[in-house]
Coordinates of C-alpha atoms (C1' of nucleotides) in Angstrom, one line a residue:
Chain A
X1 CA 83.6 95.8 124.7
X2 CA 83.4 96.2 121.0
X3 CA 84.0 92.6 119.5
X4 CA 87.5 93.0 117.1
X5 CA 87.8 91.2 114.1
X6 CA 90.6 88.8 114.7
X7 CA 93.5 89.1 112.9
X8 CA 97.8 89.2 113.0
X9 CA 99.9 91.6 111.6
X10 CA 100.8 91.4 108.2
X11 CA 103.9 89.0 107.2
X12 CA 103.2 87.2 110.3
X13 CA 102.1 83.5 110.9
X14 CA 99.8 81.1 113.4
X15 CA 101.6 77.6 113.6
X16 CA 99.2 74.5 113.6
X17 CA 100.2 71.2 115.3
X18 CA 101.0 69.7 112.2
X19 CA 103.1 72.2 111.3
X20 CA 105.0 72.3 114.5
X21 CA 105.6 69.0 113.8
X22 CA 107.6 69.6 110.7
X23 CA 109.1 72.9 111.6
X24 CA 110.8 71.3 114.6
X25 CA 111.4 68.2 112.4
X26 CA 113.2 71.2 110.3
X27 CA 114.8 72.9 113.4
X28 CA 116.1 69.7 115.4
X29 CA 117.8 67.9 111.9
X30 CA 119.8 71.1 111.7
X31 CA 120.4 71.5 115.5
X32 CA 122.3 67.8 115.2
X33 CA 124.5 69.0 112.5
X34 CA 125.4 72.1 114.3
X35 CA 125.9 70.3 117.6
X36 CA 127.5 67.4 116.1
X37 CA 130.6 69.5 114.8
X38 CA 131.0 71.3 118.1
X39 CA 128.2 74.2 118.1
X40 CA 126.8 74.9 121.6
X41 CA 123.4 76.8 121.4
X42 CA 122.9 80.4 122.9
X43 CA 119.5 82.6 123.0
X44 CA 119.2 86.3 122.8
X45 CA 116.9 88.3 123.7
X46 CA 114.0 89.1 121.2
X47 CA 114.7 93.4 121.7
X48 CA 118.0 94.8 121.7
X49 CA 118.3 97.9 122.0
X50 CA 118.1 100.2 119.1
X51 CA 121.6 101.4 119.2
X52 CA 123.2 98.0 119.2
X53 CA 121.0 97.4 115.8
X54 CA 121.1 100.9 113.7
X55 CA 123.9 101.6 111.4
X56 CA 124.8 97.4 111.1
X57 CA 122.9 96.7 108.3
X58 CA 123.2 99.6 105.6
X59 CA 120.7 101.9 105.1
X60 CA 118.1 99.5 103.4
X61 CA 118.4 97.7 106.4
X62 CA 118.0 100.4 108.9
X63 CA 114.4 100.8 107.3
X64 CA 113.6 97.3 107.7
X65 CA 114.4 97.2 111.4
X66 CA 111.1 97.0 113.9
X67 CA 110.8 100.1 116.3
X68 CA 109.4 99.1 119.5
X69 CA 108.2 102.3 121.2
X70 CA 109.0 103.7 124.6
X71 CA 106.8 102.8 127.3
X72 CA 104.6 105.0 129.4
X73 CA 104.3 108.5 128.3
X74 CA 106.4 108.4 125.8
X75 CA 105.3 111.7 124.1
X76 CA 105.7 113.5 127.8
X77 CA 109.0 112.5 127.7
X78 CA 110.2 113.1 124.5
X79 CA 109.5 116.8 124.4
X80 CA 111.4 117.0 127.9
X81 CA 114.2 116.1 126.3
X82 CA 113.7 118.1 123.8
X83 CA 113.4 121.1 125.6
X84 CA 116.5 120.3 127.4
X85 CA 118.4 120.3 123.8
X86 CA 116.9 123.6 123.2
X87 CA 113.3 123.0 121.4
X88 CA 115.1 122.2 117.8
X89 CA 112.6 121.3 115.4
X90 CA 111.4 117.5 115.2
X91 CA 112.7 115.7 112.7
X92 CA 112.2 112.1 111.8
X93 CA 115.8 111.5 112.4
X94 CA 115.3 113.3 115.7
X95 CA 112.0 112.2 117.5
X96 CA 112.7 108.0 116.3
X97 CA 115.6 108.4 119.3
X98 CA 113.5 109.9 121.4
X99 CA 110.6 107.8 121.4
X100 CA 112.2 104.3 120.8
X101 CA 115.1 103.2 122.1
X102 CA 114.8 99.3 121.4
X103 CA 114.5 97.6 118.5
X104 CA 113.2 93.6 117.5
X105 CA 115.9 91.9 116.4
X106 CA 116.9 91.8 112.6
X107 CA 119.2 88.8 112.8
X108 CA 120.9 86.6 114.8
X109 CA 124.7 87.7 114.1
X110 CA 124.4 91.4 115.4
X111 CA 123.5 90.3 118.5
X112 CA 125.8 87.3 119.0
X113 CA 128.4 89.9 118.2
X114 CA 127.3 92.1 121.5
X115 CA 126.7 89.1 123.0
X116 CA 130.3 88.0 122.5
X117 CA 131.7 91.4 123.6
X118 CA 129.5 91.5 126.5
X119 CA 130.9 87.4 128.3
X120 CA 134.1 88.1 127.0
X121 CA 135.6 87.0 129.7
X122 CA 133.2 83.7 130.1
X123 CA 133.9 82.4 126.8
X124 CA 136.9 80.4 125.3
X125 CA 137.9 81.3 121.9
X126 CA 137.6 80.0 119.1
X127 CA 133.8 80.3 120.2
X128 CA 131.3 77.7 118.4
X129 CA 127.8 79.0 118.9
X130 CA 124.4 78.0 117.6
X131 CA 121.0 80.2 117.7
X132 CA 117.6 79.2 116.2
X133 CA 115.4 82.1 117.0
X134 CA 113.3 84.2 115.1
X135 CA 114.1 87.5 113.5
X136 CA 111.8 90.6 112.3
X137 CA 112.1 92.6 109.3
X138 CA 109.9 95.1 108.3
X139 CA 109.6 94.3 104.7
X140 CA 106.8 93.8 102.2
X141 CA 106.0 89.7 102.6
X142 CA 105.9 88.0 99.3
X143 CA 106.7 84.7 98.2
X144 CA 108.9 83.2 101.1
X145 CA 109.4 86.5 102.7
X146 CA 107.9 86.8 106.2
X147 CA 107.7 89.6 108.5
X148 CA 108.6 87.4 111.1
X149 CA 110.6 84.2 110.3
X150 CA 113.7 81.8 111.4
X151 CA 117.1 81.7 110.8
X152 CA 119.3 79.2 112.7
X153 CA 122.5 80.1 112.6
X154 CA 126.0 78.8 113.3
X155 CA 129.2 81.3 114.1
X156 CA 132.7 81.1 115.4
X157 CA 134.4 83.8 116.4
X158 CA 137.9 83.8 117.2
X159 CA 139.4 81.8 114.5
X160 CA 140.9 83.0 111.4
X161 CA 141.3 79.3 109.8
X162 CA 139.4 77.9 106.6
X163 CA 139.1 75.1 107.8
X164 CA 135.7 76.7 109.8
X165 CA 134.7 77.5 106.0
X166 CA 134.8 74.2 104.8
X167 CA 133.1 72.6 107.8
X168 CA 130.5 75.3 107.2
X169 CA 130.2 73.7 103.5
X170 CA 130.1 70.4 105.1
X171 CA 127.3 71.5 107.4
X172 CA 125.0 72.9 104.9
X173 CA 125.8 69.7 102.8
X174 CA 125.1 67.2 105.7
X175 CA 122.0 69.4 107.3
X176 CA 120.1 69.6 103.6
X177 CA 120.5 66.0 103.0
X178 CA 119.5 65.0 105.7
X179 CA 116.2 66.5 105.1
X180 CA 116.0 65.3 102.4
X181 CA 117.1 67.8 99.6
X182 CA 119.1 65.9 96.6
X183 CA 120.0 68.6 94.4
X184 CA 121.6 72.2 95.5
X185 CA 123.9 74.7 95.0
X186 CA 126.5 76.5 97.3
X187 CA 127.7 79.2 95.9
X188 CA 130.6 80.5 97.5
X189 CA 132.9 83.6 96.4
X190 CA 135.2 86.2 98.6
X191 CA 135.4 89.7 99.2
X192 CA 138.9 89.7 98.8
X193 CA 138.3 88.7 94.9
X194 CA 135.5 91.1 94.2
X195 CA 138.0 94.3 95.7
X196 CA 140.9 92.8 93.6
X197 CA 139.0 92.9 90.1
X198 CA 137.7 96.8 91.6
X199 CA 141.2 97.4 91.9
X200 CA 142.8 95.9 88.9
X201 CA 140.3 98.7 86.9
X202 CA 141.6 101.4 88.6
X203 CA 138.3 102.3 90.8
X204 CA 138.6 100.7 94.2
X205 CA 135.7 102.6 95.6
X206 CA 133.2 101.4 93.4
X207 CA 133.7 97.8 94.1
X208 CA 130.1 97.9 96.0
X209 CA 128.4 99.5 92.8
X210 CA 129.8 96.7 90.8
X211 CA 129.0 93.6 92.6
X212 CA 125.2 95.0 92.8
X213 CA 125.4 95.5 89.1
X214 CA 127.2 92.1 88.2
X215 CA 125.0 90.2 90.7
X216 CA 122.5 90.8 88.9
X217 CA 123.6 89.0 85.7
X218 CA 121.3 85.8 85.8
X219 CA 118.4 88.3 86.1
X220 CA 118.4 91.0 83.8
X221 CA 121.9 89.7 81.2
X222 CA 125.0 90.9 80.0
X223 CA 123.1 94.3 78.7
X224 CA 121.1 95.1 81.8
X225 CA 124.1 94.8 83.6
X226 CA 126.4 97.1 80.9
X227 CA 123.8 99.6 81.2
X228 CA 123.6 99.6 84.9
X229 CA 127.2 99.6 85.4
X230 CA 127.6 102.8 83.0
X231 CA 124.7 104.1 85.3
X232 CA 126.9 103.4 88.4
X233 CA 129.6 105.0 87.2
X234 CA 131.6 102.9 84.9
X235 CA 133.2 103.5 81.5
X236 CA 132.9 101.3 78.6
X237 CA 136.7 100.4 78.8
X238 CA 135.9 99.4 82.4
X239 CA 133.3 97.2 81.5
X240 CA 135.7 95.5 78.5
X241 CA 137.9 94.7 81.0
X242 CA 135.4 93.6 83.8
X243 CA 133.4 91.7 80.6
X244 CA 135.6 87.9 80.8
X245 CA 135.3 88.4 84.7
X246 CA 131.5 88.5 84.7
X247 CA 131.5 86.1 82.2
X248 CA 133.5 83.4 83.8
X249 CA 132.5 79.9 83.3
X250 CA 133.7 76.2 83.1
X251 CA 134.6 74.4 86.3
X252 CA 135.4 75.7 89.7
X253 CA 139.2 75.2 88.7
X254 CA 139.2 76.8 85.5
X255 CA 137.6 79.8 86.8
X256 CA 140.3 80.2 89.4
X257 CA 142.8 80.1 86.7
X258 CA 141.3 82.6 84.8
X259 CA 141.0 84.6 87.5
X260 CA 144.7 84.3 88.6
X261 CA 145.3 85.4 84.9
X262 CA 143.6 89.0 85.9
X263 CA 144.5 89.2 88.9
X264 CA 148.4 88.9 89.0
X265 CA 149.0 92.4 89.7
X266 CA 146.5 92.6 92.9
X267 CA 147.5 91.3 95.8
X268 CA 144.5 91.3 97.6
X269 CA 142.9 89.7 94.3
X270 CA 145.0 86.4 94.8
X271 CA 145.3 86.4 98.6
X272 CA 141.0 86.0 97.6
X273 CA 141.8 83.1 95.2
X274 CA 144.5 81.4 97.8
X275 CA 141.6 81.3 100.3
X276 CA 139.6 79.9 97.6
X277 CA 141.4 77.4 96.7
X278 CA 141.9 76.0 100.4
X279 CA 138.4 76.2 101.6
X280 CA 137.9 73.7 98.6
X281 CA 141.5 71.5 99.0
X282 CA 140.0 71.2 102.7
X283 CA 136.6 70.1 101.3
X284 CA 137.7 67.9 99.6
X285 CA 140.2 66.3 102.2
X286 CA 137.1 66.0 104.0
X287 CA 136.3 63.6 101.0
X288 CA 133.1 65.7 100.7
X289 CA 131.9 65.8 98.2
X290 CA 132.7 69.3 96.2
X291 CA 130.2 68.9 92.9
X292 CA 127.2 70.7 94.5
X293 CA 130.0 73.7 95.1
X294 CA 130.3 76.6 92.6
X295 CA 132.7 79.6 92.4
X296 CA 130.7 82.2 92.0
X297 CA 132.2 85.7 91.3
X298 CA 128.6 87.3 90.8
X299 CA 127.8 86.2 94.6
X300 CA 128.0 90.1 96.3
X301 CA 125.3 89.5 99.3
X302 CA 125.7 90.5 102.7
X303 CA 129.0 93.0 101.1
X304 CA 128.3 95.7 103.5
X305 CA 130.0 93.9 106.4
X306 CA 131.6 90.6 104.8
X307 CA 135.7 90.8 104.3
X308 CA 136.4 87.2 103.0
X309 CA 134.4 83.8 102.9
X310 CA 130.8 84.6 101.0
X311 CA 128.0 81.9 101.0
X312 CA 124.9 81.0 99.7
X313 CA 122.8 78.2 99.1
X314 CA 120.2 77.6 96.7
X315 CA 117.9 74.9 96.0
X316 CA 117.6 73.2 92.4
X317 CA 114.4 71.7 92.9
X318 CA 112.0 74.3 92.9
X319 CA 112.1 78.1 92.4
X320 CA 112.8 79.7 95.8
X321 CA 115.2 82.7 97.0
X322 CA 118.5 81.7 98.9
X323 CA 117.6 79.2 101.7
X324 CA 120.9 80.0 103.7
X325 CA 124.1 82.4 103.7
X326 CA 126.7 83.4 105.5
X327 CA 130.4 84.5 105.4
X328 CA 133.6 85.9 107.2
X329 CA 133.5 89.4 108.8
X330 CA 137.5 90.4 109.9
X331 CA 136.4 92.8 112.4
X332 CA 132.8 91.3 113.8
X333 CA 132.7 92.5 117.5
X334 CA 134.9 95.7 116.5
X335 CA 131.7 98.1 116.3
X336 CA 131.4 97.2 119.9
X337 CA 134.7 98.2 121.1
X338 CA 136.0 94.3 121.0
X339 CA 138.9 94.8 118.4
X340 CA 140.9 92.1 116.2
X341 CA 138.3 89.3 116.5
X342 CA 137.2 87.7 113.6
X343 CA 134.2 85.9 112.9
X344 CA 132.6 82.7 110.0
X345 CA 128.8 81.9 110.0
X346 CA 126.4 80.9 107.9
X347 CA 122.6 80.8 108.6
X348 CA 119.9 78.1 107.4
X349 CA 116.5 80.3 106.2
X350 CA 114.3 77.3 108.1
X351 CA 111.0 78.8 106.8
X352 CA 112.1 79.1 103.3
X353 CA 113.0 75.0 103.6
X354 CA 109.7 74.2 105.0
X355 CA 108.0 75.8 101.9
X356 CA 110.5 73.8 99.7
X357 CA 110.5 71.0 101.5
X358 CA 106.2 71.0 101.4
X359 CA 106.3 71.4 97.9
X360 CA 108.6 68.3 97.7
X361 CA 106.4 66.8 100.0
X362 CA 109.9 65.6 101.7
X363 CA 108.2 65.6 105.0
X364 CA 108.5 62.3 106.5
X365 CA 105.3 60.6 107.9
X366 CA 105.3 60.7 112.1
X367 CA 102.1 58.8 112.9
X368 CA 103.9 58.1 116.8
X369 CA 103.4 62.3 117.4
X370 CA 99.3 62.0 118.6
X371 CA 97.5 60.3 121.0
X372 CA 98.0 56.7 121.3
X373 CA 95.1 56.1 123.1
X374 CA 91.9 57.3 124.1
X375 CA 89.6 56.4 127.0
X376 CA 86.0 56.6 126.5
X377 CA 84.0 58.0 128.6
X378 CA 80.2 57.1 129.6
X379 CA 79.2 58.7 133.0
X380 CA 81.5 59.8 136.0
X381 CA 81.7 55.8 137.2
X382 CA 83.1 55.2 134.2
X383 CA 85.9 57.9 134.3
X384 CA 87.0 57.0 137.7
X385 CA 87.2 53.5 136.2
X386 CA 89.9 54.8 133.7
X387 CA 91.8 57.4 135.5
X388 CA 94.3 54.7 137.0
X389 CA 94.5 53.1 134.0
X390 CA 95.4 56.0 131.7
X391 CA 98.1 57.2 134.5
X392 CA 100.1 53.8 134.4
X393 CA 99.9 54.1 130.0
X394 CA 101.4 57.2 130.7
X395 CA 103.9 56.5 133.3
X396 CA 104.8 53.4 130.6
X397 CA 105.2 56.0 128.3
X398 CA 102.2 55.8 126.0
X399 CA 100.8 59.0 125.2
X400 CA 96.9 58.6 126.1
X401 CA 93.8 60.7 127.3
X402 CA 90.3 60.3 128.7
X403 CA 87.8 61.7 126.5
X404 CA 86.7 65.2 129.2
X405 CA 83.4 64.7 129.3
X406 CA 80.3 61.8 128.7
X407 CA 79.2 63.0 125.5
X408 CA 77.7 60.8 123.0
X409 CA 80.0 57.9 121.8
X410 CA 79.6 58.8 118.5
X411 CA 81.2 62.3 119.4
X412 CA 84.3 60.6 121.4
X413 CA 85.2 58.4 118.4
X414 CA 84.8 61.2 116.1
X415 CA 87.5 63.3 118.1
X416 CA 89.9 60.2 118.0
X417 CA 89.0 60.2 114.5
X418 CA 89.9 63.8 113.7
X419 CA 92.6 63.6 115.8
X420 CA 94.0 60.4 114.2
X421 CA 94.1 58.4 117.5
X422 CA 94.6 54.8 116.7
X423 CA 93.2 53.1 119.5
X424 CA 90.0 53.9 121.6
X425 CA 89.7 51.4 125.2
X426 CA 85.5 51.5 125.4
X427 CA 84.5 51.2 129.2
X428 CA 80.9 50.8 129.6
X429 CA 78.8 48.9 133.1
X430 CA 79.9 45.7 130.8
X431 CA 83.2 46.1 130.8
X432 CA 83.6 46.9 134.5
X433 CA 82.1 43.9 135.5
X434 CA 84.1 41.8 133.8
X435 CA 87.7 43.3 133.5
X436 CA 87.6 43.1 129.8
X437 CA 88.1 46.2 128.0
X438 CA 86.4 47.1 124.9
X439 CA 89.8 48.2 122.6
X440 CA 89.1 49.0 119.1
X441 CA 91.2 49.4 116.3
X442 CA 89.7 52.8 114.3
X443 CA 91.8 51.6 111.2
X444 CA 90.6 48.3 111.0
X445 CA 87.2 48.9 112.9
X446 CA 88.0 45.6 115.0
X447 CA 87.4 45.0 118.5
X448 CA 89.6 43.4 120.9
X449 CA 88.7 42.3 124.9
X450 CA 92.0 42.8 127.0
X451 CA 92.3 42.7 130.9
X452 CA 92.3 45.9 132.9
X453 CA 95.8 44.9 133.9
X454 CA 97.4 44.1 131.0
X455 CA 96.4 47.0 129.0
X456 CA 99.4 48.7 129.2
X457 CA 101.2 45.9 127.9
X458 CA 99.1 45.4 125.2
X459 CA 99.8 49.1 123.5
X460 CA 103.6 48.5 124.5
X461 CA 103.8 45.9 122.7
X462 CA 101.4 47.2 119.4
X463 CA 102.6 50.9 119.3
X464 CA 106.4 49.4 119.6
X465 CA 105.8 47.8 116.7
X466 CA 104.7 51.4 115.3
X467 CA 101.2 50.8 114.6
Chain B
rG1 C1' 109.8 102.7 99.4
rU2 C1' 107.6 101.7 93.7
rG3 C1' 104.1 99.0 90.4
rG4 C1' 100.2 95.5 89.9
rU5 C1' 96.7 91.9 92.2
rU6 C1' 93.3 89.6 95.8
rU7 C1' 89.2 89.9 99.6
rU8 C1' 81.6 87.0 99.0
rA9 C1' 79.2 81.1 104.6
rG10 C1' 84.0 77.9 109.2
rC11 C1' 87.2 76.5 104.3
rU12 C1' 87.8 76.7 98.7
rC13 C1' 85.3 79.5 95.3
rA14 C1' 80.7 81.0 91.7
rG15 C1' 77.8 85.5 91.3
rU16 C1' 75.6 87.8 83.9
rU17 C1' 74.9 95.2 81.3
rG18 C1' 73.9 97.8 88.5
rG19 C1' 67.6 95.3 89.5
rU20 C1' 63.0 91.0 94.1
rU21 C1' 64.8 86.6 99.0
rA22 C1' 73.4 86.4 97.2
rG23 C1' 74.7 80.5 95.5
rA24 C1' 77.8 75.6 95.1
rG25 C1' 81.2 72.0 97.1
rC26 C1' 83.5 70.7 101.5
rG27 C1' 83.0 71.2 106.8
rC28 C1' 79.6 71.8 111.0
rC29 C1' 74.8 70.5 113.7
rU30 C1' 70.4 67.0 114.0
rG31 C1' 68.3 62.3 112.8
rA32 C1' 68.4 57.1 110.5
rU33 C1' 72.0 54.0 115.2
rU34 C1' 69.3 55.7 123.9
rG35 C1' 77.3 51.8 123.8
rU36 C1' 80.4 52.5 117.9
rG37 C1' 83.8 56.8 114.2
rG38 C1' 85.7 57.0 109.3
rU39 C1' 81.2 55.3 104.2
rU40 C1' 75.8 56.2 102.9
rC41 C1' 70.9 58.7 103.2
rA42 C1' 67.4 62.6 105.0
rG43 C1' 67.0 67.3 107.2
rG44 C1' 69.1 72.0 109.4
rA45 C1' 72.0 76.2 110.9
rG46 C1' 75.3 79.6 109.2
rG47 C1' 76.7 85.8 105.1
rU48 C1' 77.4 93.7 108.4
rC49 C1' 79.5 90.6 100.4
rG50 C1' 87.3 93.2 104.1
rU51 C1' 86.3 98.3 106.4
rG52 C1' 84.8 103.5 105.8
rG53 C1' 82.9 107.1 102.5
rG54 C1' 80.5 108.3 97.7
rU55 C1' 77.4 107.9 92.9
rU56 C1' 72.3 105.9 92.1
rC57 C1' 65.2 105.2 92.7
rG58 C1' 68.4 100.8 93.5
rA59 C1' 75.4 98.6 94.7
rG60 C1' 78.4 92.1 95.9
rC61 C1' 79.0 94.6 90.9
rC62 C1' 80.6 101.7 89.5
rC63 C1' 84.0 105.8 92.1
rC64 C1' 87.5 107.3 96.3
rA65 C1' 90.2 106.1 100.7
rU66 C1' 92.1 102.4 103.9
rA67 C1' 93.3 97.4 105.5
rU68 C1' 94.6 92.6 103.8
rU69 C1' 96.5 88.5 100.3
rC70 C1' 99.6 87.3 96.5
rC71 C1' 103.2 88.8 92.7
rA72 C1' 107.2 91.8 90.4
rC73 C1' 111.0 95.6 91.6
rC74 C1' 114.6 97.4 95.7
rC75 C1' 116.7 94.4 99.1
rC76 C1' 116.9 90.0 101.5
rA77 C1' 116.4 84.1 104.8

RNA sequence: GUGGUUUUAGCUCAGUUGGUUAGAGCGCCUGAUUGUGGUUCAGGAGGUCGUGGGUUCGAGCCCCAUAUUCCACCCCA
């Protein structure tokens, strides 16, 4: 067989152990949070079927979503069908069906949605789940964009209440803390606002065209974002009246004034503000803190399926995309036939944190995550010698291994020394004879001699004091 | 999907207008130390120059295609 150069697929990523250890130092400080205000964790499987995902994410989406393709003769089968239909010409719209029908996932909400519909009747509402799996997007990689990354995400379904809003602030505030981020933003806006300032112009239908155009406004200014609105099909006295709304500045309170001031003869504008103004009151019961939480009217992601509550979070400290979202979706199970349940979740971009958090170097120092203690190992006699010994550090909880093979010493203490093992127990004819162990220090170089028998006491009592 | 960029030893990178045998640092292996690492010293191995075509007497260098890296758009975590 022809040797292959080894490789992974573009977008993708291998995982050392050290970086195991601080993704799952990134996963489990947010699985507390979520857990800690009432979140119970759920998996899903990494396929759904194709169906479940098309049409969920808007057309851009749709694109992005990962094709798995039929198994066995998937060609054979395809043009049986075909012929069945009638021999209509192939299409790409036409043949995708008929040679894939499931799909890797995209995100974690779709399917907790047909999850949701599917154990309807094994789950109590208002449901509080968890998920921290990856998700596939078929997208060019680039800074912080993987084809294949994290999200951990936290839903409820079932509850129409704000107050699930402003936990979900209190999450993100509590869970980025805690690892160690000092200064970030989340943004939060509603749907019901953007479709009252559509409405108050007089062009309801457009409302997507100008939150893509105003969203842009940190990126490309007030002119870029004139001339793309005139592109998108607004006039000039549109954009005059639109101009003090994109605008908007001053604190989160003065904003919602001025906004109330435009919107007084839109219902749906204010019924936006109302919710607003109690996702913060409830923050702020909380006593949360509210400073690192900014109104922002230019916030339009996710607007293809979100109906209230919009979030996202950025970090101050370095330059990075979003490192979580979220909002509220009215109708979340509705596109599979579960009507008149409403959902809130927001979603943590772990691998986007881990790049921030690297170049932070916020990662804290785990020396107890490696080997505690290696057995040497001279000849076979030798190695019997220390198999007893190394099962009781082990049963006394003291992570510990016997070096596999008599190799050269100098080989043995080179792997503890790659491996940052901090003690090595040295069992030659000498030590067997005697009952005193050889145990050396590698940091300090010293040599102790401890009994056989208390050698497990000996590390409990050294790596308890985390040495 | 659009535009640009990167690829040379295990790793990070040099490589002159196209010209003999493609280099460095680190790592690796061996020895100084037949039971002592991390430091030091001496020596050694390791390269289809991303891949496939082309131009040329001659290509790491020029041309085309393709993959890959990173970046900016679109969009998004």
């Amino acid at each position: 067989m022809a040797t292959i150069k080894p490789a992974i697929p573009k977008g993708t990523r291998d995982f050392s152990p050290e970086e195991m250890v601080k993704r799952n130092y990134i996963f489990d400080t947010i699985r507390t949070v979520f857990k800690k205000y009432g979140y119970q964790e759920i998996q899903t499987p990494t396929m759904e079927n194709l169906d479940t995902l098309t049409g969920k994410y808007g057309d851009e989406g749709d694109k992005l979503i990962f094709k798995v393709l039929n198994s066995g003769d998937f060609w054979a089968e395809a043009e049986r069908r075909n012929q069945k239909a009638g021999n209509p010409e192939w299409s790409s719209k036409t043949l995708l069906p008929a040679v894939s029908e499931k799909a890797l996932r995209y995100d974690l909400t779709v399917p907790f949605a047909r999850y949701v519909v599917m154990h309807q009747n094994d789950i109590t509402l208002p449901f509080k789940r968890f998920q921290v799996q990856p998700v596939w997007r078929a997208d060019r990689p680039q800074k912080g964009r993987y084809r294949e990354f994290y999200q951990c995400d936290a839903d409820v379904v079932g509850s129409e209440s704000l107050l699930n809003e402003a936990e979900f602030v209190l999450i993100y505030q509590e869970a980025l803390s805690n690892l160690g981020l000092k200064d970030f933003t989340i943004k939060i806006n509603n749907r019901k606002i953007l479709s009252g300032i559509a409405e108050i112009i007089g062009k309801p239908e457009l409302i997507v065209d100008m939150t893509v155009a105003i969203d842009k406004l940190d990126k490309v200014g007030l002119n870029g974002v004139t001339k793309e609105l005139l592109e998108r099909g607004f006039t000039e006295a549109d954009i005059e009246r639109l101009k003090p709304v994109i605008l908007l500045e001053g604190t989160n309170g003065s904003k919602i004034d001025q906004l109330k001031a435009v919107l007084t003869s839109s219902e749906t504008g204010l019924k936006g503000i109302a919710e607003l103004e109690l996702i913060l009151e409830y923050v702020s019961l909380f006593e949360s803190q509210t400073s690192n939480v900014e109104v922002d009217i230019t916030l339009a992601r996710g607007l293809n399926y979100y109906t209230g509550a919009i979030f996202e979070v950025k970090t101050n400290e370095v330059p990075m995309g979003s490192i979580g979202g979220g909002g509220r979706y009215d109708d979340l199970t509705g596109m599979f036939g579960l009507k008149g349940l409403t959902g809130v979740g927001i979603s943590f971009g772990a691998d986007r944190i881990y790049d921030v958090l690297q170049e932070l170097d916020l990662f804290p120092e785990r020396t107890s995550l490696t080997t505690q203690v290696l057995f040497s190992n001279f000849d076979t006699e030798a190695e019997k010698f220390a198999l007893p010994l190394l099962r009781k550090l082990r049963s006394e909880g003291i992570s510990a291994e016997v070096y596999p093979s008599p190799a050269r010493l100098k080989k043995q203490l080179g792997y503890a020394d790659d491996k940052k093992i901090p003690y090595v127990v040295l069992i030659g004819s000498e030590e067997m004879q005697s009952g005193l162990l050889s145990v050396k220090n590698m940091k300090t170089g010293e040599q102790a001699k401890v009994r056989a028998e208390q050698l497990f006491m000996y590390f409990k009592q050294t790596t308890d004091a985390g040495v």
